[in-house]
Coordinates of C-alpha atoms in Angstrom, one line a residue:
X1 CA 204.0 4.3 6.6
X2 CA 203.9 1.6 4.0
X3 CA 202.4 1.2 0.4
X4 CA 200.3 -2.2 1.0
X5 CA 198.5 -1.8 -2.6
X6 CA 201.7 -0.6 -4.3
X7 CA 200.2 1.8 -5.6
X8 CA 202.8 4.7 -4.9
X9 CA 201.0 6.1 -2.1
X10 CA 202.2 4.9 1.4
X11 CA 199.1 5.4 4.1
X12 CA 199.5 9.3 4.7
X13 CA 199.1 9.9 1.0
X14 CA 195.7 7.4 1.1
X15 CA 194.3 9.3 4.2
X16 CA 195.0 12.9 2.5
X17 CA 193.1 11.4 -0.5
X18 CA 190.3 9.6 1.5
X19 CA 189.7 12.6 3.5
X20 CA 190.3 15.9 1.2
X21 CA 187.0 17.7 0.7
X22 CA 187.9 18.0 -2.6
X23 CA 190.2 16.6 -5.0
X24 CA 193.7 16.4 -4.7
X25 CA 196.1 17.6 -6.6
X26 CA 199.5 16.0 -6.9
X27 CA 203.0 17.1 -6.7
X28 CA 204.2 14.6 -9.4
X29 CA 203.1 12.9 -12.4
X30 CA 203.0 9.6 -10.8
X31 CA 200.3 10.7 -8.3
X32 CA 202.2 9.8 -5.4
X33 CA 202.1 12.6 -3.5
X34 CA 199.8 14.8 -3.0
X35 CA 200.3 18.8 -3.1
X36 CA 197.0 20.4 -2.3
X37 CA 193.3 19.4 -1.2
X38 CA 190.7 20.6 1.6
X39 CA 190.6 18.8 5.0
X40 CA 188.2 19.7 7.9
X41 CA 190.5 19.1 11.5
X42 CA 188.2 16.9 13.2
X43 CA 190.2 18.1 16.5
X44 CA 190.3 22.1 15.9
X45 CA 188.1 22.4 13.1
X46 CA 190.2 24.4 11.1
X47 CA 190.2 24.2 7.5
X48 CA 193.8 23.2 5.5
X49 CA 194.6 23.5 2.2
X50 CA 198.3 22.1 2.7
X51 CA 199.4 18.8 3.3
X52 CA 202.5 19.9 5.1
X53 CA 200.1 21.3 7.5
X54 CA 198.7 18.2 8.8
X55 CA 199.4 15.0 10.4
X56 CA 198.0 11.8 9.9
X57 CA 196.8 10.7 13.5
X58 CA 196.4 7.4 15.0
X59 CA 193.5 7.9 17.0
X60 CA 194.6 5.6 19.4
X61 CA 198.4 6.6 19.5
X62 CA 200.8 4.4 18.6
X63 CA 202.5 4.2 22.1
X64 CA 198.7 3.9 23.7
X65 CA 198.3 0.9 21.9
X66 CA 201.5 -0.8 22.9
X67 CA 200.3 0.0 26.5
X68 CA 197.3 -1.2 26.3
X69 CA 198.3 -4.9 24.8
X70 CA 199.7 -4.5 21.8
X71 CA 203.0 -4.6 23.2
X72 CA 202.0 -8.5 23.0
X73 CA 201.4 -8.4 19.5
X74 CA 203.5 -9.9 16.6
X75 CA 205.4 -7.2 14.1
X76 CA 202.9 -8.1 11.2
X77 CA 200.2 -6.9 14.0
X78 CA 201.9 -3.9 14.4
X79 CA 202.2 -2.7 11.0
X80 CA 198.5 -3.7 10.5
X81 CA 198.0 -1.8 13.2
X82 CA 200.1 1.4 12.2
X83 CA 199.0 1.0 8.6
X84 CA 195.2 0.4 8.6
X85 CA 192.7 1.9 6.5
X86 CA 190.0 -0.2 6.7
X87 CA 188.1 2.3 9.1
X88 CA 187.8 6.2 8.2
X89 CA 188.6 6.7 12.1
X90 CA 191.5 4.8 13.1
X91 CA 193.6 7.1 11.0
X92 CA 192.8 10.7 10.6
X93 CA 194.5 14.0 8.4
X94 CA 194.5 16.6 11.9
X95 CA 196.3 19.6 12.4
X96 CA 199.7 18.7 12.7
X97 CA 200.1 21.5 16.1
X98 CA 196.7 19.6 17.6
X99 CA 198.5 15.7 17.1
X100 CA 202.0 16.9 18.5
X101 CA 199.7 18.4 21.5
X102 CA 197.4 15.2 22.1
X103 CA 200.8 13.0 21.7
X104 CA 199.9 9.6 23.3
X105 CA 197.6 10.6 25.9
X106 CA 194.2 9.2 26.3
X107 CA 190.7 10.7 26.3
X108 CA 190.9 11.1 30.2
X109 CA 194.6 14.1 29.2
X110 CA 193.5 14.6 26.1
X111 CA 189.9 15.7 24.0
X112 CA 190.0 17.9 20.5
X113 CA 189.4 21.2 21.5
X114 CA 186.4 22.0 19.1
X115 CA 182.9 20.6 20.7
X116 CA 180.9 19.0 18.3
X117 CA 183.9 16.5 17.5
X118 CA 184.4 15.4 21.1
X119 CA 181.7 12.5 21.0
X120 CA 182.7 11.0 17.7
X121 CA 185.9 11.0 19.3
X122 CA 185.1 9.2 21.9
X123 CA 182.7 6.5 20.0
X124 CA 186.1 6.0 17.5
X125 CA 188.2 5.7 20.2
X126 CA 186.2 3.0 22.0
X127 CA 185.8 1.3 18.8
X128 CA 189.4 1.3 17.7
X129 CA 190.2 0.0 21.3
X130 CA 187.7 -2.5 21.1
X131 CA 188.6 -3.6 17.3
X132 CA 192.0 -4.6 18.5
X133 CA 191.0 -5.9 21.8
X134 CA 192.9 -2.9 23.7
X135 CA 192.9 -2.4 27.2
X136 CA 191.5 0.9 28.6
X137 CA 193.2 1.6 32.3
X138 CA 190.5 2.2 35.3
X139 CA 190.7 6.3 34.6
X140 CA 190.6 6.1 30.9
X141 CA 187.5 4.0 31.5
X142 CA 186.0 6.1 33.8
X143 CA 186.5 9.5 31.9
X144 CA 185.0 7.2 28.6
X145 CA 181.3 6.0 30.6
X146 CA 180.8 9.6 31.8
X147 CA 181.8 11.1 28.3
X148 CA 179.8 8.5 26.7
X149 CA 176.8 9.5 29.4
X150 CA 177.0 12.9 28.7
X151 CA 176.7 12.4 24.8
X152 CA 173.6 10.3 25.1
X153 CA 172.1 12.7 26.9
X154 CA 173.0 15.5 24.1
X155 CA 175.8 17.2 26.0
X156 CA 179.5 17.8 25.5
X157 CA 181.8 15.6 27.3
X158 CA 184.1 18.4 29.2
X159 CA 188.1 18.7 28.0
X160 CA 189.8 16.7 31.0

């Protein structure tokens, strides 16, 4: 992950910061790297206290992306991309045993287990895709309309 303000923190340090409940403390006098805070697992709902606990998530996966057209893309793209901060949702501080679960896989193999995060997952996924004009296969798309009917009518799309 890179430092694009050059600030000290590379994009993991900025998303533990962004997303702590509370404020961070710091494992050096620099403030580069942070040591403790409080972050809410949008995909277990567990709450962490320590960094080394979580993962910071692409949303849309890395490899998803590539697979979905950003294998086209340049390599300034792709660190945009990898690297973006510009919406709260594209990357996200998770459980680092619920990321290494979800790998790559797509909302049709893969929804957070806990409930009342599974259609804000699904609006941020569709978003992201969208955003960077992503390509969702035929089941992905089909799992996302009847996920995305089920939470307008106040339900909770099923775990694939």
């Amino acid at each position: 992950m890179s430092d694009a303000d050059d600030d000290c923190q590379d994009t993991r340090q900025e998303v533990l910061i962004a997303e702590s409940e509370v404020p961070v403390t710091f494992r050096d006098k620099g403030h580069c790297v942070v040591r403790s805070g409080r972050w809410r697992c949008p995909y277990t709902g567990k709450v962490l206290t320590d960094p080394r606990q979580l993962d910071v998530d692409h949303l849309v996966p890395l490899h998803e992306a590539h697979r979905s057209g950003g294998d086209a893309w340049d390599r300034d793209r792709r660190e945009r991309y990898a690297n973006d901060l510009s919406d709260p949702m594209h990357l996200v501080a998770v459980d680092s045993g619920a990321n290494r679960a979800k790998g790559d896989k797509a909302p049709h193999q893969w929804m957070p287990a806990a409930p009342e995060h599974r259609c804000e997952y699904v609006r941020a996924w569709i978003d992201v895709k969208a955003r960077w004009g992503l390509r969702t296969s035929p089941p992905e798309q089909d799992y996302l309309d009847r996920a995305q009917q089920a939470c307008a009518n106040g339900q909770v799309p099923p775990l694939p």
